mmCIF file of C-alpha atoms and ligand atoms in Angstrom:
data_model
loop_
_atom_site.group_PDB
_atom_site.id
_atom_site.type_symbol
_atom_site.label_atom_id
_atom_site.label_comp_id
_atom_site.label_asym_id
_atom_site.label_seq_id
_atom_site.Cartn_x
_atom_site.Cartn_y
_atom_site.Cartn_z
ATOM 1 C CA MET A 894 0.014 -0.044 -0.019
ATOM 2 C CA PRO A 895 1.235 3.530 -0.853
ATOM 3 C CA TRP A 896 1.029 4.697 2.823
ATOM 4 C CA LYS A 897 3.713 2.123 3.695
ATOM 5 C CA SER A 898 6.329 4.119 1.714
ATOM 6 C CA VAL A 899 6.763 6.084 5.025
ATOM 7 C CA LEU A 900 8.798 3.036 6.049
ATOM 8 C CA SER A 901 11.559 3.966 3.680
ATOM 9 C CA LEU A 902 12.343 7.211 5.723
ATOM 10 C CA SER A 903 15.353 7.285 8.015
ATOM 11 C CA PHE A 904 14.935 7.824 11.763
ATOM 12 C CA TYR A 905 16.871 7.959 14.967
ATOM 13 C CA GLU A 906 17.506 4.499 16.456
ATOM 14 C CA GLU A 907 19.009 4.155 19.910
ATOM 15 C CA PRO A 908 21.631 1.431 20.464
ATOM 16 C CA ASN A 909 20.276 -0.971 23.101
ATOM 17 C CA VAL A 910 23.110 -2.135 25.409
ATOM 18 C CA GLY A 911 21.275 -3.536 28.392
ATOM 19 C CA TYR A 912 23.961 -2.760 31.065
ATOM 20 C CA LYS A 913 24.909 0.363 32.995
ATOM 21 C CA VAL A 914 26.683 2.886 30.827
ATOM 22 C CA TYR A 915 27.845 6.475 30.971
ATOM 23 C CA ARG A 916 25.543 8.254 28.520
ATOM 24 C CA LEU A 917 27.875 10.712 26.791
ATOM 25 C CA HIS A 918 25.985 10.866 23.452
ATOM 26 C CA PHE A 919 23.077 13.242 24.111
ATOM 27 C CA ASN A 920 24.916 16.361 25.188
ATOM 28 C CA GLU A 921 22.938 16.630 28.389
ATOM 29 C CA ASN A 922 24.278 19.087 30.969
ATOM 30 C CA LEU A 923 26.006 16.925 33.544
ATOM 31 C CA PHE A 924 27.214 19.831 35.703
ATOM 32 C CA LEU A 925 24.105 20.969 37.522
ATOM 33 C CA PRO A 926 23.983 19.881 41.242
ATOM 34 C CA ARG A 927 21.105 17.914 42.719
ATOM 35 C CA GLN A 928 20.261 20.901 44.836
ATOM 36 C CA TYR A 929 19.256 22.844 41.674
ATOM 37 C CA TYR A 930 16.766 20.085 40.762
ATOM 38 C CA GLU A 931 15.437 19.869 44.361
ATOM 39 C CA LYS A 932 14.815 23.613 44.445
ATOM 40 C CA LEU A 933 13.045 23.379 41.119
ATOM 41 C CA LEU A 934 10.795 20.517 42.098
ATOM 42 C CA SER A 935 9.802 22.214 45.285
ATOM 43 C CA ALA A 936 8.086 24.687 42.967
ATOM 44 C CA ALA A 937 5.955 22.004 41.469
ATOM 45 C CA LEU A 938 5.032 19.915 44.430
ATOM 46 C CA ASP A 939 1.309 20.749 44.138
ATOM 47 C CA PRO A 940 0.189 17.440 42.539
ATOM 48 C CA GLU A 941 -2.899 19.177 41.028
ATOM 49 C CA LEU A 942 -0.740 21.088 38.640
ATOM 50 C CA ILE A 943 -0.998 18.218 36.167
ATOM 51 C CA ARG A 944 -4.759 18.865 35.995
ATOM 52 C CA TYR A 945 -4.291 21.975 33.858
ATOM 53 C CA TYR A 946 -3.777 22.948 30.265
ATOM 54 C CA THR A 947 -1.490 25.922 29.567
ATOM 55 C CA GLU A 948 -3.048 29.047 28.070
ATOM 56 C CA PRO A 949 -3.388 28.478 24.308
ATOM 57 C CA LEU A 950 -0.033 29.586 22.724
ATOM 58 C CA ASN A 951 1.373 30.469 26.173
ATOM 59 C CA PRO A 952 1.094 34.292 26.101
ATOM 60 C CA THR A 953 1.957 34.849 29.797
ATOM 61 C CA PHE A 954 4.887 32.394 29.653
ATOM 62 C CA ASN A 955 6.146 34.130 26.485
ATOM 63 C CA GLU A 956 6.129 37.431 28.415
ATOM 64 C CA ALA A 957 8.272 35.899 31.180
ATOM 65 C CA LEU A 958 10.764 34.582 28.578
ATOM 66 C CA ALA A 959 10.804 37.960 26.790
ATOM 67 C CA ARG A 960 11.640 39.744 30.089
ATOM 68 C CA TYR A 961 14.526 37.354 30.627
ATOM 69 C CA LEU A 962 15.676 37.860 27.034
ATOM 70 C CA ASN A 963 15.070 41.596 26.949
ATOM 71 C CA VAL A 964 12.906 41.388 23.785
ATOM 72 C CA ASP A 965 9.253 42.144 23.036
ATOM 73 C CA ALA A 966 6.822 39.402 24.204
ATOM 74 C CA GLY A 967 5.300 39.323 20.693
ATOM 75 C CA ASN A 968 8.689 38.096 19.298
ATOM 76 C CA VAL A 969 8.952 35.023 21.485
ATOM 77 C CA PHE A 970 7.174 31.718 20.762
ATOM 78 C CA THR A 971 7.196 28.763 23.182
ATOM 79 C CA VAL A 972 7.851 25.308 21.717
ATOM 80 C CA ALA A 973 8.124 21.811 23.122
ATOM 81 C CA GLY A 974 11.959 21.711 22.885
ATOM 82 C CA GLY A 975 14.134 22.908 20.055
ATOM 83 C CA ASP A 976 13.089 19.964 17.967
ATOM 84 C CA GLU A 977 9.455 21.248 17.906
ATOM 85 C CA GLY A 978 10.738 24.636 16.953
ATOM 86 C CA LEU A 979 12.597 23.103 14.117
ATOM 87 C CA ARG A 980 9.615 21.038 12.964
ATOM 88 C CA LEU A 981 7.284 24.076 12.962
ATOM 89 C CA LEU A 982 9.769 26.275 11.092
ATOM 90 C CA ILE A 983 10.503 23.505 8.531
ATOM 91 C CA GLN A 984 6.713 23.240 8.009
ATOM 92 C CA PHE A 985 6.847 26.810 6.530
ATOM 93 C CA ALA A 986 8.458 25.138 3.501
ATOM 94 C CA LEU A 987 5.394 22.966 2.901
ATOM 95 C CA HIS A 988 3.650 26.163 1.830
ATOM 96 C CA GLY A 989 6.463 27.524 -0.308
ATOM 97 C CA LEU A 990 9.120 25.979 -2.684
ATOM 98 C CA ARG A 991 9.259 22.809 -0.477
ATOM 99 C CA LYS A 992 12.987 23.069 -0.303
ATOM 100 C CA ILE A 993 15.396 23.583 2.521
ATOM 101 C CA LEU A 994 19.117 24.136 2.508
ATOM 102 C CA ILE A 995 21.178 22.724 5.390
ATOM 103 C CA VAL A 996 24.744 23.704 6.366
ATOM 104 C CA GLU A 997 26.382 20.304 6.863
ATOM 105 C CA PRO A 998 27.855 18.543 8.803
ATOM 106 C CA THR A 999 25.223 19.387 11.462
ATOM 107 C CA TYR A 1000 22.441 18.164 13.686
ATOM 108 C CA SER A 1001 20.557 15.303 11.968
ATOM 109 C CA MET A 1002 16.973 16.332 12.857
ATOM 110 C CA PRO A 1003 16.480 19.123 10.232
ATOM 111 C CA ARG A 1004 17.112 16.692 7.453
ATOM 112 C CA ILE A 1005 15.082 13.897 9.033
ATOM 113 C CA LEU A 1006 12.107 16.301 9.649
ATOM 114 C CA ALA A 1007 12.314 17.772 6.151
ATOM 115 C CA GLU A 1008 12.360 14.361 4.501
ATOM 116 C CA SER A 1009 9.524 13.130 6.750
ATOM 117 C CA MET A 1010 7.462 15.939 5.320
ATOM 118 C CA GLY A 1011 8.370 15.074 1.746
ATOM 119 C CA LEU A 1012 10.485 18.167 1.328
ATOM 120 C CA THR A 1013 13.779 18.474 -0.575
ATOM 121 C CA ALA A 1014 16.794 18.891 1.672
ATOM 122 C CA ASN A 1015 19.947 20.173 -0.073
ATOM 123 C CA GLN A 1016 23.297 20.913 1.576
ATOM 124 C CA VAL A 1017 26.130 23.350 1.574
ATOM 125 C CA LEU A 1018 29.315 22.012 3.221
ATOM 126 C CA LEU A 1019 31.419 23.790 5.726
ATOM 127 C CA ARG A 1020 34.986 24.485 4.611
ATOM 128 C CA ASP A 1021 37.113 21.273 4.988
ATOM 129 C CA GLY A 1022 39.629 21.654 7.749
ATOM 130 C CA THR A 1023 38.412 24.935 9.296
ATOM 131 C CA TYR A 1024 34.641 24.165 9.492
ATOM 132 C CA GLU A 1025 33.804 27.753 8.520
ATOM 133 C CA LEU A 1026 30.752 28.849 6.552
ATOM 134 C CA ASN A 1027 30.967 28.927 2.739
ATOM 135 C CA LEU A 1028 29.010 32.147 2.453
ATOM 136 C CA GLU A 1029 29.299 32.548 -1.311
ATOM 137 C CA GLU A 1030 27.787 29.110 -1.839
ATOM 138 C CA LEU A 1031 25.043 29.818 0.697
ATOM 139 C CA ILE A 1032 24.059 33.033 -0.941
ATOM 140 C CA ARG A 1033 24.258 31.430 -4.440
ATOM 141 C CA LEU A 1034 21.913 28.573 -3.489
ATOM 142 C CA GLY A 1035 19.942 30.150 -0.622
ATOM 143 C CA GLY A 1036 17.467 32.153 -2.664
ATOM 144 C CA SER A 1037 15.981 29.088 -4.318
ATOM 145 C CA HIS A 1038 15.199 27.535 -0.881
ATOM 146 C CA ASP A 1039 12.480 28.493 1.674
ATOM 147 C CA ILE A 1040 14.759 27.892 4.590
ATOM 148 C CA ILE A 1041 18.474 27.823 5.346
ATOM 149 C CA TYR A 1042 19.303 25.916 8.539
ATOM 150 C CA LEU A 1043 22.469 26.536 10.434
ATOM 151 C CA CYS A 1044 23.412 25.553 13.962
ATOM 152 C CA ASP A 1045 25.492 28.094 15.895
ATOM 153 C CA PRO A 1046 27.540 26.840 17.804
ATOM 154 C CA ASN A 1047 27.464 23.968 15.460
ATOM 155 C CA ASN A 1048 26.689 20.360 16.440
ATOM 156 C CA PRO A 1049 28.747 18.207 15.946
ATOM 157 C CA THR A 1050 31.802 20.390 15.139
ATOM 158 C CA GLY A 1051 31.407 22.492 18.295
ATOM 159 C CA ASN A 1052 32.638 25.662 16.635
ATOM 160 C CA LEU A 1053 31.028 29.101 16.451
ATOM 161 C CA PHE A 1054 30.201 31.088 13.245
ATOM 162 C CA SER A 1055 30.716 34.822 13.663
ATOM 163 C CA ARG A 1056 27.768 37.223 13.944
ATOM 164 C CA GLU A 1057 29.214 39.170 11.046
ATOM 165 C CA ASP A 1058 28.978 36.104 8.788
ATOM 166 C CA ILE A 1059 25.352 35.469 9.969
ATOM 167 C CA GLU A 1060 24.308 39.107 9.471
ATOM 168 C CA TYR A 1061 25.845 39.054 6.034
ATOM 169 C CA LEU A 1062 23.884 35.956 5.117
ATOM 170 C CA VAL A 1063 20.607 37.301 6.557
ATOM 171 C CA SER A 1064 20.971 40.613 4.639
ATOM 172 C CA HIS A 1065 21.916 38.989 1.312
ATOM 173 C CA VAL A 1066 19.114 36.326 0.946
ATOM 174 C CA ASP A 1067 15.401 36.501 1.477
ATOM 175 C CA SER A 1068 14.956 32.888 2.603
ATOM 176 C CA LEU A 1069 14.142 32.301 6.247
ATOM 177 C CA ILE A 1070 17.454 31.752 8.106
ATOM 178 C CA VAL A 1071 16.940 29.351 10.969
ATOM 179 C CA ILE A 1072 19.704 29.676 13.503
ATOM 180 C CA ASP A 1073 19.659 26.722 16.044
ATOM 181 C CA GLU A 1074 21.272 28.150 19.267
ATOM 182 C CA ALA A 1075 20.696 24.985 21.313
ATOM 183 C CA TYR A 1076 24.234 25.265 22.705
ATOM 184 C CA ALA A 1077 24.575 29.113 22.617
ATOM 185 C CA GLU A 1078 24.513 29.600 26.436
ATOM 186 C CA PHE A 1079 27.679 27.468 26.794
ATOM 187 C CA ALA A 1080 29.465 29.903 24.424
ATOM 188 C CA ARG A 1081 27.759 32.963 26.047
ATOM 189 C CA PHE A 1082 26.789 33.949 22.525
ATOM 190 C CA SER A 1083 23.664 34.879 20.622
ATOM 191 C CA VAL A 1084 22.343 36.524 17.458
ATOM 192 C CA ILE A 1085 18.862 37.058 19.028
ATOM 193 C CA ASP A 1086 19.331 40.784 18.659
ATOM 194 C CA LEU A 1087 19.362 40.356 14.778
ATOM 195 C CA THR A 1088 15.732 39.424 14.980
ATOM 196 C CA ARG A 1089 14.914 43.079 15.739
ATOM 197 C CA ASP A 1090 16.466 44.270 12.460
ATOM 198 C CA TYR A 1091 15.639 41.450 10.061
ATOM 199 C CA GLU A 1092 12.295 39.757 9.197
ATOM 200 C CA ASN A 1093 13.901 36.607 7.777
ATOM 201 C CA ILE A 1094 15.750 35.220 10.830
ATOM 202 C CA ALA A 1095 14.471 32.873 13.465
ATOM 203 C CA VAL A 1096 16.527 31.811 16.495
ATOM 204 C CA ILE A 1097 15.776 28.518 18.209
ATOM 205 C CA ARG A 1098 16.657 28.128 21.906
ATOM 206 C CA THR A 1099 16.119 25.329 24.366
ATOM 207 C CA PHE A 1100 16.039 24.586 28.152
ATOM 208 C CA SER A 1101 17.437 21.119 27.439
ATOM 209 C CA LYS A 1102 21.191 21.905 27.329
ATOM 210 C CA ALA A 1103 22.755 24.619 29.505
ATOM 211 C CA TRP A 1104 19.670 24.695 31.705
ATOM 212 C CA GLY A 1105 19.802 20.950 32.198
ATOM 213 C CA LEU A 1106 16.057 20.434 31.682
ATOM 214 C CA ALA A 1107 15.891 18.109 28.689
ATOM 215 C CA GLY A 1108 13.094 16.118 30.331
ATOM 216 C CA LEU A 1109 10.791 19.092 30.602
ATOM 217 C CA ARG A 1110 10.583 19.539 26.749
ATOM 218 C CA VAL A 1111 10.554 23.349 26.625
ATOM 219 C CA GLY A 1112 12.251 25.718 24.214
ATOM 220 C CA TYR A 1113 11.432 28.891 22.378
ATOM 221 C CA VAL A 1114 11.837 30.708 19.029
ATOM 222 C CA VAL A 1115 12.740 34.385 18.877
ATOM 223 C CA ALA A 1116 11.830 35.939 15.585
ATOM 224 C CA SER A 1117 10.118 38.862 13.703
ATOM 225 C CA ASP A 1118 6.323 39.509 13.919
ATOM 226 C CA THR A 1119 5.908 37.813 10.587
ATOM 227 C CA VAL A 1120 7.611 34.537 11.542
ATOM 228 C CA ILE A 1121 5.812 34.476 14.949
ATOM 229 C CA ASP A 1122 2.511 34.985 13.041
ATOM 230 C CA GLY A 1123 3.400 31.927 10.899
ATOM 231 C CA LEU A 1124 4.279 29.804 13.920
ATOM 232 C CA LYS A 1125 0.907 30.647 15.529
ATOM 233 C CA ARG A 1126 -0.868 29.157 12.537
ATOM 234 C CA LEU A 1127 1.164 25.894 12.601
ATOM 235 C CA SER A 1128 1.396 25.186 16.394
ATOM 236 C CA LEU A 1129 -0.865 23.034 18.502
ATOM 237 C CA PRO A 1130 -2.502 25.266 21.194
ATOM 238 C CA HIS A 1131 -1.247 23.384 24.269
ATOM 239 C CA ASN A 1132 2.202 22.248 23.205
ATOM 240 C CA ILE A 1133 4.012 22.156 26.617
ATOM 241 C CA PRO A 1134 2.834 20.698 29.947
ATOM 242 C CA TYR A 1135 1.745 23.189 32.568
ATOM 243 C CA THR A 1136 4.123 21.558 35.056
ATOM 244 C CA SER A 1137 7.055 22.101 32.716
ATOM 245 C CA MET A 1138 6.102 25.790 32.378
ATOM 246 C CA VAL A 1139 6.029 26.256 36.176
ATOM 247 C CA LEU A 1140 9.431 24.526 36.515
ATOM 248 C CA VAL A 1141 11.010 26.649 33.809
ATOM 249 C CA LEU A 1142 9.722 29.830 35.455
ATOM 250 C CA ARG A 1143 11.402 28.702 38.642
ATOM 251 C CA ALA A 1144 14.643 27.849 36.770
ATOM 252 C CA LEU A 1145 14.814 31.396 35.485
ATOM 253 C CA GLU A 1146 15.227 32.450 39.128
ATOM 254 C CA LEU A 1147 18.076 29.913 39.608
ATOM 255 C CA ARG A 1148 20.322 31.257 36.867
ATOM 256 C CA ASP A 1149 23.378 31.343 39.126
ATOM 257 C CA TYR A 1150 23.456 27.519 39.189
ATOM 258 C CA VAL A 1151 23.451 27.462 35.420
ATOM 259 C CA GLU A 1152 26.238 30.000 35.168
ATOM 260 C CA ARG A 1153 28.339 28.087 37.649
ATOM 261 C CA GLY A 1154 27.621 24.844 35.833
ATOM 262 C CA ILE A 1155 28.903 26.368 32.562
ATOM 263 C CA ASP A 1156 32.133 27.620 34.243
ATOM 264 C CA ASN A 1157 32.771 24.157 35.724
ATOM 265 C CA MET A 1158 32.055 22.372 32.449
ATOM 266 C CA VAL A 1159 34.386 24.721 30.588
ATOM 267 C CA SER A 1160 37.310 23.852 32.902
ATOM 268 C CA VAL A 1161 36.820 20.126 32.414
ATOM 269 C CA ARG A 1162 36.334 20.568 28.638
ATOM 270 C CA ASP A 1163 39.695 22.338 28.418
ATOM 271 C CA ILE A 1164 41.467 19.544 30.220
ATOM 272 C CA MET A 1165 39.771 16.898 28.163
ATOM 273 C CA THR A 1166 40.545 18.676 24.923
ATOM 274 C CA LYS A 1167 44.212 18.767 25.878
ATOM 275 C CA SER A 1168 44.226 15.052 26.873
ATOM 276 C CA LEU A 1169 42.533 14.104 23.509
ATOM 277 C CA ASP A 1170 45.145 16.228 21.709
ATOM 278 C CA ASP A 1171 47.914 14.406 23.602
ATOM 279 C CA LEU A 1172 46.495 11.125 22.462
ATOM 280 C CA GLY A 1173 46.840 12.343 18.857
ATOM 281 C CA LEU A 1174 43.044 12.402 18.425
ATOM 282 C CA ASN A 1175 42.906 15.890 16.973
ATOM 283 C CA PRO A 1176 39.923 17.291 18.878
ATOM 284 C CA ILE A 1177 37.992 20.203 17.210
ATOM 285 C CA PRO A 1178 38.175 23.190 19.565
ATOM 286 C CA SER A 1179 34.720 23.422 21.099
ATOM 287 C CA VAL A 1180 32.666 26.297 22.655
ATOM 288 C CA THR A 1181 29.926 23.830 23.657
ATOM 289 C CA ASN A 1182 29.507 20.984 26.192
ATOM 290 C CA PHE A 1183 30.703 18.367 23.755
ATOM 291 C CA ILE A 1184 33.960 17.545 21.955
ATOM 292 C CA THR A 1185 34.278 15.951 18.539
ATOM 293 C CA PHE A 1186 37.596 14.251 17.821
ATOM 294 C CA HIS A 1187 39.209 12.504 14.835
ATOM 295 C CA VAL A 1188 40.146 8.847 15.253
ATOM 296 C CA GLY A 1189 42.006 8.614 11.916
ATOM 297 C CA SER A 1190 39.612 6.555 9.691
ATOM 298 C CA GLN A 1191 35.991 5.577 9.511
ATOM 299 C CA GLU A 1192 36.906 2.008 10.285
ATOM 300 C CA LYS A 1193 38.812 3.039 13.399
ATOM 301 C CA ALA A 1194 35.930 5.313 14.489
ATOM 302 C CA ASN A 1195 33.529 2.324 14.273
ATOM 303 C CA GLY A 1196 36.015 0.121 16.238
ATOM 304 C CA VAL A 1197 36.731 2.681 18.987
ATOM 305 C CA HIS A 1198 32.994 3.482 19.295
ATOM 306 C CA GLU A 1199 32.133 -0.221 19.752
ATOM 307 C CA GLU A 1200 35.037 -0.761 22.232
ATOM 308 C CA LEU A 1201 34.043 2.241 24.311
ATOM 309 C CA LEU A 1202 30.460 0.950 24.381
ATOM 310 C CA ARG A 1203 31.761 -2.465 25.648
ATOM 311 C CA ARG A 1204 33.636 -0.657 28.391
ATOM 312 C CA GLY A 1205 30.609 1.385 29.459
ATOM 313 C CA PHE A 1206 30.827 4.674 27.583
ATOM 314 C CA VAL A 1207 28.235 5.607 24.969
ATOM 315 C CA VAL A 1208 29.582 8.295 22.612
ATOM 316 C CA ARG A 1209 28.103 9.449 19.251
ATOM 317 C CA ASN A 1210 29.590 7.761 16.216
ATOM 318 C CA LEU A 1211 29.773 10.358 13.466
ATOM 319 C CA SER A 1212 31.192 7.994 10.784
ATOM 320 C CA GLY A 1213 27.976 8.583 8.646
ATOM 321 C CA LYS A 1214 28.464 12.368 8.522
ATOM 322 C CA VAL A 1215 30.176 14.268 5.764
ATOM 323 C CA LEU A 1216 33.579 15.765 6.857
ATOM 324 C CA CYS A 1217 33.329 13.883 10.134
ATOM 325 C CA GLU A 1218 33.684 10.284 8.811
ATOM 326 C CA ASP A 1219 36.527 9.478 11.224
ATOM 327 C CA CYS A 1220 35.011 11.275 14.196
ATOM 328 C CA LEU A 1221 33.369 10.483 17.560
ATOM 329 C CA ARG A 1222 31.544 13.024 19.698
ATOM 330 C CA VAL A 1223 31.638 12.946 23.545
ATOM 331 C CA THR A 1224 29.558 14.971 26.001
ATOM 332 C CA VAL A 1225 31.783 16.682 28.622
ATOM 333 C CA PRO A 1226 31.108 14.841 31.919
ATOM 334 C CA PRO A 1227 32.221 15.837 35.477
ATOM 335 C CA MET A 1228 35.946 15.464 36.036
ATOM 336 C CA ASN A 1229 35.908 12.004 37.686
ATOM 337 C CA VAL A 1230 34.088 10.524 34.717
ATOM 338 C CA ALA A 1231 36.222 12.492 32.272
ATOM 339 C CA GLU A 1232 39.366 10.945 33.792
ATOM 340 C CA MET A 1233 37.911 7.434 33.483
ATOM 341 C CA PHE A 1234 36.889 8.122 29.930
ATOM 342 C CA ILE A 1235 40.372 9.389 28.914
ATOM 343 C CA SER A 1236 42.202 6.462 30.542
ATOM 344 C CA THR A 1237 39.753 4.000 28.924
ATOM 345 C CA LEU A 1238 40.385 5.701 25.599
ATOM 346 C CA GLU A 1239 44.161 5.547 26.131
ATOM 347 C CA ASN A 1240 43.899 1.801 26.423
ATOM 348 C CA ILE A 1241 41.970 1.510 23.148
ATOM 349 C CA VAL A 1242 43.680 3.826 20.638
HETATM 350 N N1 LIG B 1765 19.252 21.432 18.198
HETATM 351 C C1 LIG B 1765 20.462 20.811 18.384
HETATM 352 C C2 LIG B 1765 21.628 21.246 17.582
HETATM 353 C C3 LIG B 1765 20.541 19.794 19.305
HETATM 354 O O1 LIG B 1765 21.686 19.088 19.474
HETATM 355 C C4 LIG B 1765 19.373 19.382 19.985
HETATM 356 C C5 LIG B 1765 19.433 18.220 20.998
HETATM 357 N N2 LIG B 1765 19.821 17.027 20.554
HETATM 358 C C6 LIG B 1765 18.178 20.034 19.709
HETATM 359 C C7 LIG B 1765 18.207 21.065 18.833
HETATM 360 C C8 LIG B 1765 16.864 19.698 20.358
HETATM 361 O O2 LIG B 1765 16.905 19.560 21.678
HETATM 362 P P1 LIG B 1765 15.480 19.712 22.481
HETATM 363 O O3 LIG B 1765 14.363 19.299 21.531
HETATM 364 O O4 LIG B 1765 15.622 18.879 23.624
HETATM 365 O O5 LIG B 1765 15.404 21.176 22.830
#
């Protein structure tokens, strides 16, 4: 039957190991203390909170986010995690040329989502070796696509594209430029302010990474009135749980924990980067909470990935990704786990 052709789509499949492992493949924030979570949960102890819907399209919550971001409430749109933001923005293309352009190598979801909607997903590669943007190529091809997706700082390369490059792109193409800032807080960087000056940029943010709240499924999009108007037409009215909203509001008051968590992560990341370098694994300098490193060949990457898994560490195998065929990506864990990880790796490579 024709409907079964959906089964030819690619999707995310989790390796099933069945024993205790360190999960260093999801880039969760492993640096927030238990006390942060206890303080948060004390805000949600009223069990009846789960009785309620949120207000349709979350106007009051958007206002709170806007105050935190110092933007107009009308330019913030709450989503159920960055992935929902991505799905909604990619849905714009269903009503246009049905084409999106992705700066690769990058996060897999934009391509998976676009293809799941029957859209065409084309790519422009980062420059080999430096992982910088190829602006000429993006501007040449961008205009014939509804959306250009780029992730800044980029996953999995961990590097940052400059705001000058992004502003140049936004001002030279009419397509909607979607900037995925899932990891931006780790780099203390943002181009959110560009959404005031340009109609064709949408910035996706999430509480899943630096805020350590992946399980709540809350993120937001900051964009022009026009983009927000489009999002309102595509969104489900009650897209996040009421309880998640209450917890995020509390988290906004606990920002100091997040800032300290970032500082601690950065100090471990720097030590880990140096150790990986000493092992000859050529880590890509990262401004995020993960490090991607080169193992030497695709075959070796597969072997080291499997061996790490056997010894209790799950990392992301990037061997299917263009320009990262010999790479593995590891989430920065607290120092004691980082030390175990590095000494395990020493025994493998
Ligand atoms: N964008 C990027 C680049 C990511 O790595 C992730 C998390 N894997 C997301 C978006 C989505 O995260 P969430 O839906 O939890 O906000």
